[in-house]
PDB file of C-alpha atoms and ligand atoms in Angstrom:
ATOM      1  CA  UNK W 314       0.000   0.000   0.000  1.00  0.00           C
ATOM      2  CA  UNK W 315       1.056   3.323  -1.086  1.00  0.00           C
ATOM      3  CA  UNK W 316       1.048   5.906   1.750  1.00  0.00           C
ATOM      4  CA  UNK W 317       1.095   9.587   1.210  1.00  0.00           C
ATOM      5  CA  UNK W 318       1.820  12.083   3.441  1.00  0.00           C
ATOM      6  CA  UNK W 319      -1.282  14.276   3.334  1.00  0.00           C
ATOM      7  CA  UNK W 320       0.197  17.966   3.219  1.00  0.00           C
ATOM      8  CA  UNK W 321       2.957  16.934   4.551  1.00  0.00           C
ATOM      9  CA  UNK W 322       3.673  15.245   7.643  1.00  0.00           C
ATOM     10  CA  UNK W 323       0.949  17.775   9.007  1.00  0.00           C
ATOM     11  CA  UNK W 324       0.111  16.321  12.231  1.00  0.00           C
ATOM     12  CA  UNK W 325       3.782  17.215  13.876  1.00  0.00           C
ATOM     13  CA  UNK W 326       4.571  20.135  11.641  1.00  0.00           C
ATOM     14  CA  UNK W 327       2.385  22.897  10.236  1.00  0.00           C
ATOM     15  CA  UNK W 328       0.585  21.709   6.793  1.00  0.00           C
ATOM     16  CA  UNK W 329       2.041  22.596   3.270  1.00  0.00           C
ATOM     17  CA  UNK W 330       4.972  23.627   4.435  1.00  0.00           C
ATOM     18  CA  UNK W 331       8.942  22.566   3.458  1.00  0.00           C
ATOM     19  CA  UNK W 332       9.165  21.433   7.461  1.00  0.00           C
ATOM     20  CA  UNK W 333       5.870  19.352   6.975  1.00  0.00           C
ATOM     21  CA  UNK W 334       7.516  17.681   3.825  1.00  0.00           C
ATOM     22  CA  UNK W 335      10.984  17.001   5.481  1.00  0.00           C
ATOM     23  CA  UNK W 336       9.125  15.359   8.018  1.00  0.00           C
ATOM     24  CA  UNK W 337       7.520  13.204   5.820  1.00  0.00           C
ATOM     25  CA  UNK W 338      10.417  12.321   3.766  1.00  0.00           C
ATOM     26  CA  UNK W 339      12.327  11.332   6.789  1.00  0.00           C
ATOM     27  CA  UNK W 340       9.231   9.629   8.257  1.00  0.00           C
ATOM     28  CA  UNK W 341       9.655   7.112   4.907  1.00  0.00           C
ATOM     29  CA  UNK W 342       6.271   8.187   3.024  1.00  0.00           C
ATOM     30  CA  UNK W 343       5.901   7.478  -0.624  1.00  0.00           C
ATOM     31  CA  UNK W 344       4.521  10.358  -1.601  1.00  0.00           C
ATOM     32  CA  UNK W 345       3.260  13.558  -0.320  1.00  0.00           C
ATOM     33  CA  UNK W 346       0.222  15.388  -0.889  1.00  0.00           C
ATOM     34  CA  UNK W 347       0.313  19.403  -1.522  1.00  0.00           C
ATOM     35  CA  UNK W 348      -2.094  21.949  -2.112  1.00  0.00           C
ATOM     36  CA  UNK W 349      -1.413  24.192  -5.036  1.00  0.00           C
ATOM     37  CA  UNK W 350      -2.904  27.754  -5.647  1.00  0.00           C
ATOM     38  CA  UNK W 351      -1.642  30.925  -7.620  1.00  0.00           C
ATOM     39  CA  UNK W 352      -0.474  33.768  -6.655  1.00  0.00           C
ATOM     40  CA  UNK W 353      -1.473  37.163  -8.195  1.00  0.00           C
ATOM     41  CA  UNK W 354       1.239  36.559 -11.180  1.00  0.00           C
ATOM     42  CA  UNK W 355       0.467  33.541 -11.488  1.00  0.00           C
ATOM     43  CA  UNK W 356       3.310  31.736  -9.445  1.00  0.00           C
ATOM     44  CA  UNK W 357       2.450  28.407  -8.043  1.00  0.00           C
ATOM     45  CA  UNK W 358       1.968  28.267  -4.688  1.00  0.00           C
ATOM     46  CA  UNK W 359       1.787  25.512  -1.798  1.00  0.00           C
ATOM     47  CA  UNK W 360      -1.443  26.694   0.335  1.00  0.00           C
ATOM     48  CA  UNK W 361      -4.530  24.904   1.225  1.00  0.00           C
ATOM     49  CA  UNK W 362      -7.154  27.506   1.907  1.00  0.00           C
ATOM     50  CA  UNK W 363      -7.796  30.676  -0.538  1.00  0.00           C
ATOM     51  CA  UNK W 364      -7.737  32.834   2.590  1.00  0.00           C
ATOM     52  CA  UNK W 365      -4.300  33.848   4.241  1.00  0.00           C
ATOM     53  CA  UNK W 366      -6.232  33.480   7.301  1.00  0.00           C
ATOM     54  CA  UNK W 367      -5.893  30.492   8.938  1.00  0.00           C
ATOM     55  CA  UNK W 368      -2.412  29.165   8.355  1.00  0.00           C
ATOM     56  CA  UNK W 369      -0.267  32.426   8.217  1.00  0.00           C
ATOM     57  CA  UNK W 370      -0.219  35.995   9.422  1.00  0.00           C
ATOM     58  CA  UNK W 371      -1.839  37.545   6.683  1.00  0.00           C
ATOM     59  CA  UNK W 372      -4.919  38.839   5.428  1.00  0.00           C
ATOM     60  CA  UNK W 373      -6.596  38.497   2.116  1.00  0.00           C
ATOM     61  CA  UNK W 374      -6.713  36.202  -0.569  1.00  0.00           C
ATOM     62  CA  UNK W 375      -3.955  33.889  -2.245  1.00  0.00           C
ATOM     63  CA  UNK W 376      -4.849  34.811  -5.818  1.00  0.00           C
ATOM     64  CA  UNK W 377      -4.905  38.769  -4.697  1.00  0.00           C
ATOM     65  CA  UNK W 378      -1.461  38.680  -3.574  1.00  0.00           C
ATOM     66  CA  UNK W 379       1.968  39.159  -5.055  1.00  0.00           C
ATOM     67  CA  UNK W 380       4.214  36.425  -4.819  1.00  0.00           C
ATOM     68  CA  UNK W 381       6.813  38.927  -2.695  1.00  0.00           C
ATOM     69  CA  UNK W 382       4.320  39.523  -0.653  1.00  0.00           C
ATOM     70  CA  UNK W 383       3.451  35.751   0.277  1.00  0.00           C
ATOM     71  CA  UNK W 384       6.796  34.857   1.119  1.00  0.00           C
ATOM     72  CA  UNK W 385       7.449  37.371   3.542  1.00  0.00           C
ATOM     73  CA  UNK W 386       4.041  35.884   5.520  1.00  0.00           C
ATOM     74  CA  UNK W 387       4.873  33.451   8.637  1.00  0.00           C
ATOM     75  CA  UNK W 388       3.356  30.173   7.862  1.00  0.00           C
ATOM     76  CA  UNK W 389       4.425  28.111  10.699  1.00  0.00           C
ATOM     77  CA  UNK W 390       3.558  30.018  14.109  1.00  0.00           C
ATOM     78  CA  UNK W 391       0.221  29.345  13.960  1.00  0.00           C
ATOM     79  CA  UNK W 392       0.945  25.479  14.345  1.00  0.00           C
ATOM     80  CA  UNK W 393       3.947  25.943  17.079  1.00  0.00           C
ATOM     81  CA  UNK W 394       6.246  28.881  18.083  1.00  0.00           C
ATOM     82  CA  UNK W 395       8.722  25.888  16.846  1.00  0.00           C
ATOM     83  CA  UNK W 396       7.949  26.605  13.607  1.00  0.00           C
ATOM     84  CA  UNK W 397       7.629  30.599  13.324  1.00  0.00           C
ATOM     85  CA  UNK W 398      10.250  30.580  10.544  1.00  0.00           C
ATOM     86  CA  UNK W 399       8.647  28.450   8.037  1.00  0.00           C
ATOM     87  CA  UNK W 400       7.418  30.412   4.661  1.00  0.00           C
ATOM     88  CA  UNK W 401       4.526  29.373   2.466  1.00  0.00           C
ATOM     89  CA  UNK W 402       6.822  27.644  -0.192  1.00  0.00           C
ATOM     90  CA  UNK W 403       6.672  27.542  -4.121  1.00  0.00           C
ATOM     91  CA  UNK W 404       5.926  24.577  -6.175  1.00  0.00           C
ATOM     92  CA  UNK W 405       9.041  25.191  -7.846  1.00  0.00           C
ATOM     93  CA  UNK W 406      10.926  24.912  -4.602  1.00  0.00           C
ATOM     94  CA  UNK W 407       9.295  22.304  -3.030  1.00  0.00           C
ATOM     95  CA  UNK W 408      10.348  20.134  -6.668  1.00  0.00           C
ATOM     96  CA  UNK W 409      13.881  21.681  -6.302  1.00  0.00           C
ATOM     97  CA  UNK W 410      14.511  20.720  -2.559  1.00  0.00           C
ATOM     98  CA  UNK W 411      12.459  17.100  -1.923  1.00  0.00           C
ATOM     99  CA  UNK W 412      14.786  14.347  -2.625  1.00  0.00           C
ATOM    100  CA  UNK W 413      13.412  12.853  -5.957  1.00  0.00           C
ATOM    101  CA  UNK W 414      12.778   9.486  -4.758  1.00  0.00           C
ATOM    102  CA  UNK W 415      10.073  10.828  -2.907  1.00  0.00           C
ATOM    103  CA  UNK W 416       6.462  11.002  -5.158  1.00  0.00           C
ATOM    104  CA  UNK W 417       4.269  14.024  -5.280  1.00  0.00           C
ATOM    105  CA  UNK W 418       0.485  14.541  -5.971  1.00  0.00           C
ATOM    106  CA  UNK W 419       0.091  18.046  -6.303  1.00  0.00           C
ATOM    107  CA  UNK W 420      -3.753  18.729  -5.447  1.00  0.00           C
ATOM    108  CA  UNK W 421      -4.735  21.574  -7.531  1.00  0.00           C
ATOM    109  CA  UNK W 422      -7.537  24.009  -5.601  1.00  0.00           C
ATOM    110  CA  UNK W 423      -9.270  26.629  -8.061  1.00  0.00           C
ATOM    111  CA  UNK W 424     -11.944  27.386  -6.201  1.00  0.00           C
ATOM    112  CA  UNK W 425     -12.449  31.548  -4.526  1.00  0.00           C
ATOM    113  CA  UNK W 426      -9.643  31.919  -7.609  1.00  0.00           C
ATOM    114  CA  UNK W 427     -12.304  34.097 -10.959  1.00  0.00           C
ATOM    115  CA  UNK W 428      -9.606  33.912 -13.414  1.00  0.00           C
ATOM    116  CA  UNK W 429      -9.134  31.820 -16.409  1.00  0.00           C
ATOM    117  CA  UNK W 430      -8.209  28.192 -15.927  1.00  0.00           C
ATOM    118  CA  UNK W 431      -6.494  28.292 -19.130  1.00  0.00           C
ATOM    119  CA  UNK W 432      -4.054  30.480 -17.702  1.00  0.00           C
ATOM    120  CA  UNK W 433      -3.845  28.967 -14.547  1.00  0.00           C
ATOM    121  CA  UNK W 434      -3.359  25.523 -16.670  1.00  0.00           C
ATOM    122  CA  UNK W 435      -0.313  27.027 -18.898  1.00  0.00           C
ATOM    123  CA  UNK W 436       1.827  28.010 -15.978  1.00  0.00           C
ATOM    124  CA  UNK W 437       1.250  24.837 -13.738  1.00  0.00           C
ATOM    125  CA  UNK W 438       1.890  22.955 -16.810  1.00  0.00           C
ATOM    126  CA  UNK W 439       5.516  25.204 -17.535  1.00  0.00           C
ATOM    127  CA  UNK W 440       6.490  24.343 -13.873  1.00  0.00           C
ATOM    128  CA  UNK W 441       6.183  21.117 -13.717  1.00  0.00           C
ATOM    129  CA  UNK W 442       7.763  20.901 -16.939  1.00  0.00           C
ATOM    130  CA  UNK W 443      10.880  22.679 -16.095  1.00  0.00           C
ATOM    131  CA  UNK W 444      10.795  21.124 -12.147  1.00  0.00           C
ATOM    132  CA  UNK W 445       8.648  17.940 -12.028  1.00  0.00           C
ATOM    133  CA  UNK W 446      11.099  16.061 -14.051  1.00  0.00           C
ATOM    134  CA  UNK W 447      12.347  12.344 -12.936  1.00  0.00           C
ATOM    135  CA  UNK W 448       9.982  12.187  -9.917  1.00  0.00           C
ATOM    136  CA  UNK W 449       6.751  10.332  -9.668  1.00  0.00           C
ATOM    137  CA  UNK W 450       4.078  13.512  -9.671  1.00  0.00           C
ATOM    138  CA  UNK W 451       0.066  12.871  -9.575  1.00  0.00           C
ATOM    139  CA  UNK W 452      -1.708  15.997 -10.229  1.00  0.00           C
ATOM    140  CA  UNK W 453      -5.205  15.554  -9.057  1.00  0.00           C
ATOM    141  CA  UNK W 454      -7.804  18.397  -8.267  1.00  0.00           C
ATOM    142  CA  UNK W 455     -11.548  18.111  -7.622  1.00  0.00           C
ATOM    143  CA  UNK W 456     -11.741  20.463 -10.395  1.00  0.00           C
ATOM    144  CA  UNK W 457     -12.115  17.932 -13.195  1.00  0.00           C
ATOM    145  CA  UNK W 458     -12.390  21.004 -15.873  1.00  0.00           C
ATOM    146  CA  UNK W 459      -9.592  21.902 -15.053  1.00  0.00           C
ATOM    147  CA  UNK W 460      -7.481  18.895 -15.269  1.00  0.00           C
ATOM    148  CA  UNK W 461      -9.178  18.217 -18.732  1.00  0.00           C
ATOM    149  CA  UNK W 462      -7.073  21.985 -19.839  1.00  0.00           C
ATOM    150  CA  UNK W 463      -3.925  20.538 -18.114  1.00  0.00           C
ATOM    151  CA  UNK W 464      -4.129  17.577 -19.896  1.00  0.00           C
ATOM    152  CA  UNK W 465      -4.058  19.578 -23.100  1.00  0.00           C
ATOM    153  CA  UNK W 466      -0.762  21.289 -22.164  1.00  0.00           C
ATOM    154  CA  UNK W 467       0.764  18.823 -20.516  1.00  0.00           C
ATOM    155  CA  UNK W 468      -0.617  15.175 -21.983  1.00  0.00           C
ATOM    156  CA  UNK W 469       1.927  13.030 -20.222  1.00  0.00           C
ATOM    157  CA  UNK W 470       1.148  14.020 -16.832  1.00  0.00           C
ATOM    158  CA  UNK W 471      -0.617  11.755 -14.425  1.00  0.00           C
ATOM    159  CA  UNK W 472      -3.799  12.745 -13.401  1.00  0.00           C
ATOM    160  CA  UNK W 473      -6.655  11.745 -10.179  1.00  0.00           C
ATOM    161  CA  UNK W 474     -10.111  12.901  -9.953  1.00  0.00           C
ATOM    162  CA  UNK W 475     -10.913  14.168  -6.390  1.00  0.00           C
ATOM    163  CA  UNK W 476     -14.964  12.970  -5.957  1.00  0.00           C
ATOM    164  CA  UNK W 477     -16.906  15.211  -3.983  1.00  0.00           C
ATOM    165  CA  UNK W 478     -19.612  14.347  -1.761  1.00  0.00           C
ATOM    166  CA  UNK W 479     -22.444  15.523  -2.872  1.00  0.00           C
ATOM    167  CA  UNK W 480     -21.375  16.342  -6.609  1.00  0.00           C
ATOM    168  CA  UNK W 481     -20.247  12.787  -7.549  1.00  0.00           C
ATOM    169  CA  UNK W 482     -21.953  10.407  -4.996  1.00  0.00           C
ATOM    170  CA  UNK W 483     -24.783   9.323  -8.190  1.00  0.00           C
ATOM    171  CA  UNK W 484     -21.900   9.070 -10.603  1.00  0.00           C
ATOM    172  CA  UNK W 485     -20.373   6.501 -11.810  1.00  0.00           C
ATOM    173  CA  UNK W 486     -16.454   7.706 -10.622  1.00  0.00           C
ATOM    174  CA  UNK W 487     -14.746   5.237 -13.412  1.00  0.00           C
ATOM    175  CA  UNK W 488     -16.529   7.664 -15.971  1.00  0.00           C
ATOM    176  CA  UNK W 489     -15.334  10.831 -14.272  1.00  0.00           C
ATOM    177  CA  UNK W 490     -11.897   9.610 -14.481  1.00  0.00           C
ATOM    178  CA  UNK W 491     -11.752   8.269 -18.187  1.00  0.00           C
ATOM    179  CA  UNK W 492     -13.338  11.926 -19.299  1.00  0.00           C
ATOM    180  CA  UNK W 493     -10.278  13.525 -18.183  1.00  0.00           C
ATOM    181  CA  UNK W 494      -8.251  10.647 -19.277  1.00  0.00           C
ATOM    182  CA  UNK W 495      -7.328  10.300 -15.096  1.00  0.00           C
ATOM    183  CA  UNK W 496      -5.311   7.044 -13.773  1.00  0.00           C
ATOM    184  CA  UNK W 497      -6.569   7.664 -10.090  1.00  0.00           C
ATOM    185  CA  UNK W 498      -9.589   8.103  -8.165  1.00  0.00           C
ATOM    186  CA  UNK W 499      -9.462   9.710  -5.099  1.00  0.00           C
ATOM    187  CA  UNK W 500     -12.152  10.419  -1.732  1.00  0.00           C
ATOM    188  CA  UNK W 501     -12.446  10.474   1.471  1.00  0.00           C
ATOM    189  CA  UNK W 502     -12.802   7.408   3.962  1.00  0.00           C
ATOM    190  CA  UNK W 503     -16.332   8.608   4.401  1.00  0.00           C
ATOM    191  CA  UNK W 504     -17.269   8.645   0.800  1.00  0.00           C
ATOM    192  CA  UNK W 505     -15.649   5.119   0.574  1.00  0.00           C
ATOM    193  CA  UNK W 506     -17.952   2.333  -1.193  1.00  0.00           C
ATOM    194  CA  UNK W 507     -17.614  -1.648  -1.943  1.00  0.00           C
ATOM    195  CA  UNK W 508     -18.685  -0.688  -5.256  1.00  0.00           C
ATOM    196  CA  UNK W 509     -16.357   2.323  -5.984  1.00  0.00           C
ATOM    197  CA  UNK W 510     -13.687  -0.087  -4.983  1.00  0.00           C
ATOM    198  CA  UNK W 511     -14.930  -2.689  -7.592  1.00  0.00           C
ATOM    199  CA  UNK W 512     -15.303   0.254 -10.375  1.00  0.00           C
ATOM    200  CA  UNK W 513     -12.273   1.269 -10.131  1.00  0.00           C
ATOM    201  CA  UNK W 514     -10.308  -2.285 -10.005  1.00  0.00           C
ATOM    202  CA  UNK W 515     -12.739  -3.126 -13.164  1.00  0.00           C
ATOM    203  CA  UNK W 516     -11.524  -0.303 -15.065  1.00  0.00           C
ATOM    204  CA  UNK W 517      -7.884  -0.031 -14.006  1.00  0.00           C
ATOM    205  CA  UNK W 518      -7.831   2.368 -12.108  1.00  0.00           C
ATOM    206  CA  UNK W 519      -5.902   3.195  -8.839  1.00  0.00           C
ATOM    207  CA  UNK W 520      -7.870   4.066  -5.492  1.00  0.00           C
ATOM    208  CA  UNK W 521      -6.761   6.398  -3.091  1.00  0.00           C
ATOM    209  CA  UNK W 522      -8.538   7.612   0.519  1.00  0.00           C
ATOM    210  CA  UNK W 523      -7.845  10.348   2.764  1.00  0.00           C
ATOM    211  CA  UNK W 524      -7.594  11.232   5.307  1.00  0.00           C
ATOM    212  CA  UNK W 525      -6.163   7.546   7.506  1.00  0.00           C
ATOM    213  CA  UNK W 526      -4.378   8.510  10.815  1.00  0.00           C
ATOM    214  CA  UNK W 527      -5.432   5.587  13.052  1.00  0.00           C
ATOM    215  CA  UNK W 528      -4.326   1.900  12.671  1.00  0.00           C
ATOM    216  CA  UNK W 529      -8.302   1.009  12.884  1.00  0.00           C
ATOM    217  CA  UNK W 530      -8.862   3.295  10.313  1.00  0.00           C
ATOM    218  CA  UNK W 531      -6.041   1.666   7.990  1.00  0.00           C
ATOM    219  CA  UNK W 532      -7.106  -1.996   8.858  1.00  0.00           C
ATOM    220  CA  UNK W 533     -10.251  -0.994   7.298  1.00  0.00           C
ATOM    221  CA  UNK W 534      -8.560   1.007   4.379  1.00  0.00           C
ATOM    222  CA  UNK W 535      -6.323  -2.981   3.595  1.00  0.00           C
ATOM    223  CA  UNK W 536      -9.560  -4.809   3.284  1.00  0.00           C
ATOM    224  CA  UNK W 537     -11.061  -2.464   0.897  1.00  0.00           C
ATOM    225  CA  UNK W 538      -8.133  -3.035  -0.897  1.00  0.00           C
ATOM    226  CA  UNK W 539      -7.125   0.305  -1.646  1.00  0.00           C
ATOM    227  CA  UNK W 540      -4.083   1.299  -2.916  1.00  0.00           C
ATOM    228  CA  UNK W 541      -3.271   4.773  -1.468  1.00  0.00           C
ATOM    229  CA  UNK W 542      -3.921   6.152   1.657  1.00  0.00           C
ATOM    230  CA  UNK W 543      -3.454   9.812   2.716  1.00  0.00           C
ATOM    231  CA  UNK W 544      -2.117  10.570   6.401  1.00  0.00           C
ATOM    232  CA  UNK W 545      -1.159  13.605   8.349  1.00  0.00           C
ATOM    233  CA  UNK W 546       0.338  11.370  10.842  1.00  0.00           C
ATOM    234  CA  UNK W 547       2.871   8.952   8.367  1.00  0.00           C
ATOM    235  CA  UNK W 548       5.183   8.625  11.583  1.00  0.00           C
ATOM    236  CA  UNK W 549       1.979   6.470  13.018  1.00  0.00           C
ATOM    237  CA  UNK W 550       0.705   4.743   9.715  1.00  0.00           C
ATOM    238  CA  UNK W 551       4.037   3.561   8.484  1.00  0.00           C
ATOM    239  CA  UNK W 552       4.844   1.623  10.959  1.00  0.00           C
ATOM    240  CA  UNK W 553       1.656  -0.486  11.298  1.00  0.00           C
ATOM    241  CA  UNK W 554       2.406  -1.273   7.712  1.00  0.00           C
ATOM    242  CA  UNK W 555       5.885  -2.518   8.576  1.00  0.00           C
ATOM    243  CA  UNK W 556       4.147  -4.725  11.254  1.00  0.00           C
ATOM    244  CA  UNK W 557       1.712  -6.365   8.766  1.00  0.00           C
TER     245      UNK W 557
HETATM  246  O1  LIG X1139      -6.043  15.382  -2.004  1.00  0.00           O
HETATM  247  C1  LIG X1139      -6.826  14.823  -1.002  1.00  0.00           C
HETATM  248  C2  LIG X1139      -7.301  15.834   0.012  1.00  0.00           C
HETATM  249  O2  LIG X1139      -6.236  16.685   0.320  1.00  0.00           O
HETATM  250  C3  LIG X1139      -8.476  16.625  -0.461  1.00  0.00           C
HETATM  251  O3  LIG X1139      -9.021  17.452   0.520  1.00  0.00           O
HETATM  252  O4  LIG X1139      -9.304  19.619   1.711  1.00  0.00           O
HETATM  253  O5  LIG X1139      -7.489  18.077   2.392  1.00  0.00           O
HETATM  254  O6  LIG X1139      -7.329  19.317   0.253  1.00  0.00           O
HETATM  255  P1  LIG X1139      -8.251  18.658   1.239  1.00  0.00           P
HETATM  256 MG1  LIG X1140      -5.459  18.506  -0.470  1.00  0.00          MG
END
């Protein structure tokens, strides 16, 4: 089973940040999850919500805000005093600095964000191209629109389709996927299904679940048979896995 660090190692560092992904890289996770927005230029940035609010000392939104302007914010203090020193990073850096036998799935959030996906789509697309290279990358987003214009600029990339809850519960999620031309399906333990499971293992496709942070909760997760499982506590999950 494939376990990825969601945002990080975020349950002993503060989520999205370079701290939260060392953590998980030394923790032994195969991949990490990361939350991807833009700034007002366009840069890619690692950031979960489209508010500044919760996670740094800022105010205002992600896609309102000059790059220069983001990095100077403190992204760590709310989580720990520890961690007062930790900046929200770039995409670009985060590919740079992460050891390349780790794996990424770079969650792509466009919501609160008016402008064109298009655009949006062109400079993810340039970044990974010029960053991404030799290292397993997923880009998934719940925003299946706008992996369909990725897919355009960037056809060789790996792609998941994030279900959500109330959009995609009637749908059949092996569809979603193949209209984007997706390899993974991705949801939450709650949205979890026998037949979701059996969907996607007719059609090929991998499985993934978020978020697992208890050994009861990964038990469950292994006989599903799923093949991914998202974790802000790797440090915890990993070695139950070992133990198997
Ligand atoms: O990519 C899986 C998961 O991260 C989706 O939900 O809100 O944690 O980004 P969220
Ligand atoms: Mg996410």
């Amino acid at each position: 089973m494939i376990v990825v660090a969601h945002r990080g190692s975020s349950g002993t560092a503060p989520e999205n940040t370079m701290a939260a992904f060392l953590a998980a890289a030394a923790a032994g996770a195969d991949l990490i999850e990361l939350d991807v927005r833009f700034s007002a230029e366009y840069a890619c940035v690692v950031m979960h919500d489209r508010s500044l609010r919760r996670t740094t000392n800022g105010r205002g939104y992600v896609h309102a805000t000059p790059l220069a302007l983001l990095r100077r914010l403190d992204a760590g203090q709310w989580f720990s005093p520890r961690f007062a020193m930790e900046r929200i990073p770039t995409l670009a850096e985060v590919l740079d600095t992460l050891p390349p036998a780790i794996g990424m799935n770079c969650e792509i959030k466009t919501d609160g964000d008016p402008r064109s996906r298009i655009e949006r789509a062109r400079h993810l697309a340039e970044t990974l191209q010029r960053h991404g290279r030799n290292r397993l990358l997923i880009v998934s987003s719940f925003d299946h629109r706008f992996l369909s214009i990725l897919s355009h600029h960037a056809p060789t990339l790996a792609l998941g389709v994030l279900l959500q809850p109330l959009r995609d519960i009637s749908r059949r999620a092996s569809r979603l996927a193949h209209r984007v031309g997706a390899t993974c399906i991705f949801c939450s333990r709650r949205m979890l299904r026998r037949r979701l499971v059996d969907d996607a293992r007719r059609h090929n496709l991998n499985i993934g679940v978020y978020t697992i942070d208890t050994p009861a909760q990964l038990l469950r997760m292994q006989r599903y048979g799923v093949d991914m499982v998202f974790t802000n506590h790797p440090e915890i999950i990993l070695p139950c896995l070992a133990n198997v």
